[in-house]
Amino acid sequence: MKLKNLRKKIRRLEKRLKEGPKKLAKLRRKLEAVEAAKAMKASRKSAARARARLAAQSSTSIGSVKKAKRKLNLSPERRAQLSAAMKARWAAKRAAEANSKAASSDDQHSAPGPASQAPESRPDGA
């Protein structure tokens, strides 16, 4: 082996040995920081759970706290349109319930009617 190459290898090895402990210390510091952050996050989570548990216990004893409704950003025209649609839907629902109640009271005393019969001639000719 040439003298120049040997010196070069020795220099590289010394450099690697010098950097090794620094690199190791840097990685250890990084590991400790990550572990500390993880522990902090866990403690924050447990504290939040405890606060939620206390809040749940106090709200059940005092009365349930309702979630605030989200306000929709609607124009007055759209709000009126939605209102009319909902009123129509509710009216139809009430009418259907009234019809079903009236029909059920009428059907109690009548004989069961024949079920829907299949057509005798089919369009496919069979």
Coordinates of C-alpha atoms in Angstrom, one line a residue:
M1 CA 0.0 0.0 0.0
K2 CA 1.3 3.4 -0.9
L3 CA 2.2 5.8 1.9
K4 CA -0.2 8.5 0.6
N5 CA -3.2 6.1 0.6
L6 CA -2.3 4.8 4.1
R7 CA -2.1 8.4 5.5
K8 CA -5.5 9.1 3.8
K9 CA -7.1 6.0 5.4
I10 CA -5.7 6.9 8.8
R11 CA -7.0 10.5 8.4
R12 CA -10.5 9.2 7.5
L13 CA -10.6 6.8 10.3
E14 CA -9.5 9.4 12.8
K15 CA -12.2 11.7 11.5
R16 CA -14.9 9.0 11.7
L17 CA -13.9 8.2 15.3
K18 CA -14.0 11.9 16.2
E19 CA -17.5 12.3 14.6
G20 CA -18.8 9.1 16.0
P21 CA -19.3 10.2 19.6
K22 CA -20.7 13.5 18.4
K23 CA -23.2 11.8 16.2
L24 CA -24.1 9.4 18.9
A25 CA -24.7 12.2 21.4
K26 CA -26.8 14.1 18.9
L27 CA -29.0 11.0 18.3
R28 CA -29.4 10.4 22.0
R29 CA -30.5 14.0 22.5
K30 CA -33.0 13.6 19.7
L31 CA -34.3 10.4 21.2
E32 CA -34.7 12.1 24.6
A33 CA -36.6 15.0 23.0
V34 CA -39.0 12.7 21.2
E35 CA -39.6 10.7 24.4
A36 CA -40.2 13.8 26.4
A37 CA -42.7 15.1 23.7
K38 CA -44.5 11.8 23.8
A39 CA -44.8 11.8 27.6
M40 CA -46.0 15.4 27.5
K41 CA -48.7 14.5 25.0
A42 CA -49.8 11.5 27.0
S43 CA -50.0 13.6 30.2
R44 CA -52.0 16.3 28.3
K45 CA -54.4 13.6 27.0
S46 CA -55.0 12.1 30.4
A47 CA -55.6 15.5 31.9
A48 CA -58.1 16.3 29.1
R49 CA -59.8 13.0 29.8
A50 CA -60.0 13.8 33.5
R51 CA -61.5 17.2 32.7
A52 CA -64.0 15.7 30.3
R53 CA -65.0 13.1 33.0
L54 CA -65.5 15.9 35.6
A55 CA -67.5 18.0 33.1
A56 CA -69.7 15.0 32.2
Q57 CA -70.3 14.2 35.9
S58 CA -71.2 17.9 36.7
S59 CA -73.3 18.3 33.6
T60 CA -75.4 15.2 34.4
S61 CA -76.0 16.4 37.9
I62 CA -76.8 20.0 36.9
G63 CA -78.4 19.3 33.6
S64 CA -77.2 18.4 30.1
V65 CA -75.4 21.1 28.2
K66 CA -76.7 21.4 24.6
K67 CA -74.3 21.8 21.8
A68 CA -74.7 25.2 20.1
K69 CA -76.4 25.1 16.7
R70 CA -74.4 26.2 13.8
K71 CA -75.7 29.3 12.1
L72 CA -76.2 28.9 8.4
N73 CA -75.2 31.7 6.1
L74 CA -78.4 31.9 4.0
S75 CA -79.9 34.7 2.0
P76 CA -83.5 35.7 3.1
E77 CA -84.9 34.3 -0.2
R78 CA -83.2 30.9 0.4
R79 CA -84.3 30.8 4.0
A80 CA -87.9 31.4 3.0
Q81 CA -87.7 28.7 0.3
L82 CA -86.3 26.2 2.8
S83 CA -89.0 27.2 5.3
A84 CA -91.7 26.6 2.8
A85 CA -90.3 23.3 1.8
M86 CA -90.0 22.1 5.4
K87 CA -93.6 23.2 6.2
A88 CA -94.9 21.3 3.1
R89 CA -93.0 18.2 4.2
W90 CA -94.3 18.4 7.7
A91 CA -97.9 18.9 6.4
A92 CA -97.6 15.9 4.1
K93 CA -96.2 13.8 7.0
R94 CA -99.1 14.8 9.3
A95 CA -101.6 14.0 6.5
A96 CA -100.0 10.6 5.9
E97 CA -100.2 9.8 9.6
A98 CA -103.8 10.9 9.8
N99 CA -104.7 8.8 6.7
S100 CA -102.9 5.7 8.1
K101 CA -104.7 6.1 11.5
A102 CA -108.1 6.4 9.7
A103 CA -107.3 3.5 7.4
S104 CA -106.2 1.3 10.2
S105 CA -109.4 2.0 12.2
D106 CA -111.5 1.3 9.0
D107 CA -109.7 -2.0 8.2
Q108 CA -110.2 -3.5 11.6
H109 CA -113.8 -4.6 10.9
S110 CA -113.6 -5.3 7.2
A111 CA -112.7 -8.6 5.6
P112 CA -109.2 -8.9 4.1
G113 CA -109.3 -7.9 0.4
P114 CA -107.8 -10.0 -2.4
A115 CA -104.1 -9.5 -3.0
S116 CA -103.0 -7.9 -6.2
Q117 CA -103.5 -10.4 -9.0
A118 CA -100.9 -11.1 -11.7
P119 CA -102.0 -10.0 -15.2
E120 CA -103.3 -12.9 -17.3
S121 CA -101.6 -11.8 -20.5
R122 CA -98.0 -10.7 -20.5
P123 CA -96.5 -8.2 -22.9
D124 CA -93.9 -10.8 -24.0
G125 CA -96.6 -13.1 -25.3
A126 CA -95.9 -16.1 -23.1

